[in-house]
PDB file of C-alpha atoms in Angstrom:
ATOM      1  CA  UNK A 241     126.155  94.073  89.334  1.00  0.00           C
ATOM      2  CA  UNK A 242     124.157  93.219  86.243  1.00  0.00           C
ATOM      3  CA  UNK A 243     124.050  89.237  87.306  1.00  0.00           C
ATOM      4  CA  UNK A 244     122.777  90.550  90.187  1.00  0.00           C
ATOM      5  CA  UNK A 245     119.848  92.404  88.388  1.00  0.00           C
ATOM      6  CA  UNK A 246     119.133  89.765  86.266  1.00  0.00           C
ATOM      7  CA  UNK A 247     118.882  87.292  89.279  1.00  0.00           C
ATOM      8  CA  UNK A 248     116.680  90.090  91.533  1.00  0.00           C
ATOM      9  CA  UNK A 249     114.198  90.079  88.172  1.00  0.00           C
ATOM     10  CA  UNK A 250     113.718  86.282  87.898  1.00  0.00           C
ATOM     11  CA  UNK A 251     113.416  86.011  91.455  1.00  0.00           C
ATOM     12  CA  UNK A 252     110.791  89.090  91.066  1.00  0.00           C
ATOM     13  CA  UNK A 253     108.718  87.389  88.180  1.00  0.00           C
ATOM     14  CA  UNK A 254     108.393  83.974  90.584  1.00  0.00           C
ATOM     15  CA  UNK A 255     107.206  86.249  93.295  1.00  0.00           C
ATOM     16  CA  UNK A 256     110.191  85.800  95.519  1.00  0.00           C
ATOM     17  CA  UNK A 257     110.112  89.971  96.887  1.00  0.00           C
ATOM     18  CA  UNK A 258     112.438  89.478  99.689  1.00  0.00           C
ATOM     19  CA  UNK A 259     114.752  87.235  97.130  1.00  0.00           C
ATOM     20  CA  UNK A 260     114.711  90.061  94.783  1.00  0.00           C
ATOM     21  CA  UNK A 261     115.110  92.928  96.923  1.00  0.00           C
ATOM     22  CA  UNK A 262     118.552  91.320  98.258  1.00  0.00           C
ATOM     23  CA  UNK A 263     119.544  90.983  94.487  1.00  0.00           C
ATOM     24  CA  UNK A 264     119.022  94.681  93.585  1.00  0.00           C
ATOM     25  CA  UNK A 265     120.446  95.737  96.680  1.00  0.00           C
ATOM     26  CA  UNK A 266     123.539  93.909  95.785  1.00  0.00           C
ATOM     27  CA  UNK A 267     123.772  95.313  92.487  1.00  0.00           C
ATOM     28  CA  UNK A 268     122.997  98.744  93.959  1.00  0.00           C
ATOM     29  CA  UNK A 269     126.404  97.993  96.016  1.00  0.00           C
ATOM     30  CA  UNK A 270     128.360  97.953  92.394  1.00  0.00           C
ATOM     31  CA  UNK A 271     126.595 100.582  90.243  1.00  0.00           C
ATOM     32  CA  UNK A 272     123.637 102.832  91.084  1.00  0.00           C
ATOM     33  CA  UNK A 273     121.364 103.320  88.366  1.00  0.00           C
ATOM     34  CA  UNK A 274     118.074 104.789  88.172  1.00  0.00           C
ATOM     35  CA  UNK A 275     116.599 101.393  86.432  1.00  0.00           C
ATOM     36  CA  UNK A 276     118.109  99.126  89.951  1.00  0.00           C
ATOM     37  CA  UNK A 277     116.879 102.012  91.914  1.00  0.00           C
ATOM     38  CA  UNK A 278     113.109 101.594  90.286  1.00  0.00           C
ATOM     39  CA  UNK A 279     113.494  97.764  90.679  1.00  0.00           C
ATOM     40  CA  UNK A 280     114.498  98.269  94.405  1.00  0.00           C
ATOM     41  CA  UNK A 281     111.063 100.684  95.263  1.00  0.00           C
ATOM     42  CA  UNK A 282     108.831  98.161  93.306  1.00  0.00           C
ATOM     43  CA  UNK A 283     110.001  95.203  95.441  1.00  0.00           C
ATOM     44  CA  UNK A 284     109.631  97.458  98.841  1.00  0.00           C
ATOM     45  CA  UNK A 285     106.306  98.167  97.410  1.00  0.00           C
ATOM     46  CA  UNK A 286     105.887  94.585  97.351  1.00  0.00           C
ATOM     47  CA  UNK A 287     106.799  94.152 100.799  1.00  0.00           C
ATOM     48  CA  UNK A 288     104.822  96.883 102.357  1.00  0.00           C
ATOM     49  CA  UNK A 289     108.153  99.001 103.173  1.00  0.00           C
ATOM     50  CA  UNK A 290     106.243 102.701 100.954  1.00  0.00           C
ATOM     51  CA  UNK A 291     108.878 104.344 102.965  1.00  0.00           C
ATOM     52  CA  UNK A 292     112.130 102.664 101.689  1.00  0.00           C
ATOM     53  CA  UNK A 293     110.089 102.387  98.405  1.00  0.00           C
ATOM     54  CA  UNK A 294     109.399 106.310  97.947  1.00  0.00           C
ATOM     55  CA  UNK A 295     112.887 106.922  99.233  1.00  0.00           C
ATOM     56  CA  UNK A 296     114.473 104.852  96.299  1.00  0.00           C
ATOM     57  CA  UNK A 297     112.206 105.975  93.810  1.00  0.00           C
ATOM     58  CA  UNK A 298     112.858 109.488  94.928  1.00  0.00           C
ATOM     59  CA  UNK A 299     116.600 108.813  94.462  1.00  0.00           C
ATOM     60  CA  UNK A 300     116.236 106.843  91.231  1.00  0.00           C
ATOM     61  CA  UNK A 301     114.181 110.086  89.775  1.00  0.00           C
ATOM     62  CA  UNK A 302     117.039 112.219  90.749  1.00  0.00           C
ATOM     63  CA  UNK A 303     119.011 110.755  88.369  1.00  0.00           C
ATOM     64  CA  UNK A 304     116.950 110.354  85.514  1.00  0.00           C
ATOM     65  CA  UNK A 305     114.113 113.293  86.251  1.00  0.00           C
ATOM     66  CA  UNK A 306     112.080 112.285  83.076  1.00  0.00           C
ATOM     67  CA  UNK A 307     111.860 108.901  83.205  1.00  0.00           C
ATOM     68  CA  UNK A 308     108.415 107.662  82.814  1.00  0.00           C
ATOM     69  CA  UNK A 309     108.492 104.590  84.815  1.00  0.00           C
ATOM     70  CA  UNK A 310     110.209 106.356  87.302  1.00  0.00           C
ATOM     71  CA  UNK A 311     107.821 108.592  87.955  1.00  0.00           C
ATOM     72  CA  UNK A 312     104.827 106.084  87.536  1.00  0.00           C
ATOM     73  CA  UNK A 313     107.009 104.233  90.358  1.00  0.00           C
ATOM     74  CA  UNK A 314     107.209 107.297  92.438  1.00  0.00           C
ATOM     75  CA  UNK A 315     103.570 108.407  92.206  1.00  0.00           C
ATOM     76  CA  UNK A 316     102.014 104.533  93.201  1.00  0.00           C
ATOM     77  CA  UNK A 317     105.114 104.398  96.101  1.00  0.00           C
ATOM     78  CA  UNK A 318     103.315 107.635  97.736  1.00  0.00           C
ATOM     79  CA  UNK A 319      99.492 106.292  97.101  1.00  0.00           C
ATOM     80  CA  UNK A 320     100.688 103.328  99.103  1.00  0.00           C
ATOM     81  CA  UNK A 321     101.494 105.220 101.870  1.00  0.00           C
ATOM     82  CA  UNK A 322      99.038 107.193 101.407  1.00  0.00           C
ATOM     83  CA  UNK A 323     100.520 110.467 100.116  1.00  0.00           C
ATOM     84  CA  UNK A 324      97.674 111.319  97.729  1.00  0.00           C
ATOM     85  CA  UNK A 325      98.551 114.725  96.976  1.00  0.00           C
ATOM     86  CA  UNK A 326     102.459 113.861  96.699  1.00  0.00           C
ATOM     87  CA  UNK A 327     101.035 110.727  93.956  1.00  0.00           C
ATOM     88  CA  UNK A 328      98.997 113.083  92.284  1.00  0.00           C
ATOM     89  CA  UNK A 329     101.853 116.005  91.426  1.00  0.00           C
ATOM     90  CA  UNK A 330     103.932 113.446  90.392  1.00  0.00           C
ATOM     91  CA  UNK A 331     101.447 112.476  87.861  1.00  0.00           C
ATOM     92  CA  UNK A 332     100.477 115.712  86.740  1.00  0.00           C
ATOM     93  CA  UNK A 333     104.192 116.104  86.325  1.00  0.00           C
ATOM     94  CA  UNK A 334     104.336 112.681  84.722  1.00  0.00           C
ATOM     95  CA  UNK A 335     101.239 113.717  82.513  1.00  0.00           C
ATOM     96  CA  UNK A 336     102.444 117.314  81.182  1.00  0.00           C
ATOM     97  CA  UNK A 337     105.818 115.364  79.455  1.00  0.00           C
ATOM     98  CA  UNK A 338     104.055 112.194  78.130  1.00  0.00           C
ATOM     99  CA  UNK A 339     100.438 113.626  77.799  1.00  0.00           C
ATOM    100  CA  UNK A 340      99.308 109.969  75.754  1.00  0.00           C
ATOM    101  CA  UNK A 341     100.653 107.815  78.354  1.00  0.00           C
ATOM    102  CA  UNK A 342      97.986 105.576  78.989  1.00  0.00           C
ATOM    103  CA  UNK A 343      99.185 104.078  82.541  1.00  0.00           C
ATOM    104  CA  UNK A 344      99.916 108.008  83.861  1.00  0.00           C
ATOM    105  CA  UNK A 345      96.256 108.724  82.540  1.00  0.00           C
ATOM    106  CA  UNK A 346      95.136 105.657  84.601  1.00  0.00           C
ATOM    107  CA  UNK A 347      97.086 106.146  87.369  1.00  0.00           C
ATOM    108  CA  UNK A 348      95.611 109.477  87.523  1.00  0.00           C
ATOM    109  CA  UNK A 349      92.056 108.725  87.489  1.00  0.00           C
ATOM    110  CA  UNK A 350      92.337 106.484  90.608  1.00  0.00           C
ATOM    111  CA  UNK A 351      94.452 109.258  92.472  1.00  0.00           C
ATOM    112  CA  UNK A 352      91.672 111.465  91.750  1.00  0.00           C
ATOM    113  CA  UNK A 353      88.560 108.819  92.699  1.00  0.00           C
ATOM    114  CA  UNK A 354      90.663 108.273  96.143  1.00  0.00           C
ATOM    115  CA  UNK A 355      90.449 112.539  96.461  1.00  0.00           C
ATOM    116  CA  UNK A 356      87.106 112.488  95.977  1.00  0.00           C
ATOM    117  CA  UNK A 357      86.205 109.701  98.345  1.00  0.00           C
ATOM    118  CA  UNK A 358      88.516 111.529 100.791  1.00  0.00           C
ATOM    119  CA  UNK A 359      86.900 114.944 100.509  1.00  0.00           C
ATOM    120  CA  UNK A 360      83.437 113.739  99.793  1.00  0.00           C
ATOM    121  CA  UNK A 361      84.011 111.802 103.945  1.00  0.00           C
ATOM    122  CA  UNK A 362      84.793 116.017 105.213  1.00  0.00           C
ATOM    123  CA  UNK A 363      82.173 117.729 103.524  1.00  0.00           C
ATOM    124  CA  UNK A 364      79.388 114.691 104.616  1.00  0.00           C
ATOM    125  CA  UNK A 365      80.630 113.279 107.172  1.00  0.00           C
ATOM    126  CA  UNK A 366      82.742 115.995 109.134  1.00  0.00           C
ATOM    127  CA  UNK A 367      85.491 112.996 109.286  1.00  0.00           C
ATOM    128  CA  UNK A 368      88.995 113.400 108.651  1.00  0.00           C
ATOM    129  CA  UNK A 369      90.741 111.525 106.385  1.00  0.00           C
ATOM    130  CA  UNK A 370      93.307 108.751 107.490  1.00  0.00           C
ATOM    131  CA  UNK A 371      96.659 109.925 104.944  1.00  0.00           C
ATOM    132  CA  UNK A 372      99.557 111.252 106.507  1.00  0.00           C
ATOM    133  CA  UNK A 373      99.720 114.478 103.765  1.00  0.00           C
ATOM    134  CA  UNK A 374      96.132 115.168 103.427  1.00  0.00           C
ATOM    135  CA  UNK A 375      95.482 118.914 103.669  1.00  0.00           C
ATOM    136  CA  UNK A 376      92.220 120.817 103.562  1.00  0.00           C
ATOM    137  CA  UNK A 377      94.071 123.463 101.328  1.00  0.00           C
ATOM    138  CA  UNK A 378      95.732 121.025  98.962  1.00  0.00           C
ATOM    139  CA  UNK A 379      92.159 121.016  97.462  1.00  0.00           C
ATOM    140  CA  UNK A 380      92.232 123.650  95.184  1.00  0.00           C
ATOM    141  CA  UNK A 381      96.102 122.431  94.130  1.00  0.00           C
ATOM    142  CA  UNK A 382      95.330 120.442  90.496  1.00  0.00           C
ATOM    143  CA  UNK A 383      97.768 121.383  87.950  1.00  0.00           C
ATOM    144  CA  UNK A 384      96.389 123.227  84.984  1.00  0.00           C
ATOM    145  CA  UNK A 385      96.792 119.821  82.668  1.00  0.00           C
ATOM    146  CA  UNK A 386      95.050 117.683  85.267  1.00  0.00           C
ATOM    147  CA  UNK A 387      92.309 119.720  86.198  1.00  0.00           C
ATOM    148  CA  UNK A 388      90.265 119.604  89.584  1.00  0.00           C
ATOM    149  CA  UNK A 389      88.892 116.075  90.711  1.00  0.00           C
ATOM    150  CA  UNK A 390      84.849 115.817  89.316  1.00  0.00           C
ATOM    151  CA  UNK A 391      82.330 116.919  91.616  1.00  0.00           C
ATOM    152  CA  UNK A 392      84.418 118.785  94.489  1.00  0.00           C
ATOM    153  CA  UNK A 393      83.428 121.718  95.807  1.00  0.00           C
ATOM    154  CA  UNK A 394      85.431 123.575  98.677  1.00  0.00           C
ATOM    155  CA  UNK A 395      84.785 124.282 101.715  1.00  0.00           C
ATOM    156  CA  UNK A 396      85.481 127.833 102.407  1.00  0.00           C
TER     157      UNK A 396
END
């Protein structure tokens, strides 16, 4: 299992995703872990697959609930498929245990830009928003740490 790891990350670092992906699948076969399970939703990440990618990051955060990278895994796994709200409660979650993490902050900040572009399209524009989740009543949903994105006002 951990040859197979090892291979999946070299592969990984010469930008071989599919290569990779078959070598922490393999080693997923012998031992789950939530480190394989992170390396497995960063390669479907790299392959376009945000399901299979939230799916194993979901599972990898299941077994280790407060790992960082986990949850910095989970939260970019459901921007890419365009689960904003779901990428920004991770983060706020993700934020409230490691409050200096500097990629969570970052992270963060672009969750909140892509918000504001989204709402600032309703309010102007009348247009709704491409993303699978996106919900006019999510709006006002910012945990207390996070705080509201700038410049959005609500509707009702």
């Amino acid at each position: 299992g951990e040859e197979l790891k090892k291979k999946g990350d070299e592969f990984a670092q010469k930008e071989k995703w599919s290569s990779a992906l078959g070598c922490y699948d393999g080693a997923l076969v012998h031992q789950v872990t939530p480190d394989r399970l992170k390396s497995k939703a960063q390669m479907c990440m790299m392959l376009s697959n945000y399901p299979q990618a939230v799916k194993s990051a979901l599972a990898g955060r299941d077994l280790d609930p407060t790992s960082l990278p986990l949850m910095i895994t989970l939260a970019r796994a459901y921007r890419n498929s365009g689960s904003l709200s779901k990428a920004r409660d991770v983060l706020c979650e993700a934020i409230a245990q490691y409050p200096d993490d500097p990629m969570a902050k970052s992270d963060m900040s672009e969750i909140r830009s892509l918000l504001d572009f989204q709402y600032s399209r309703v309010e102007e524009n009348g247009d709704v928003p491409e993303l699978a989740d996106w919900d006019v009543d999510d709006r006002a949903e910012f945990c207390g740490s996070c705080g509201p994105p700038a410049n959005r006002t609500r509707l009702d």
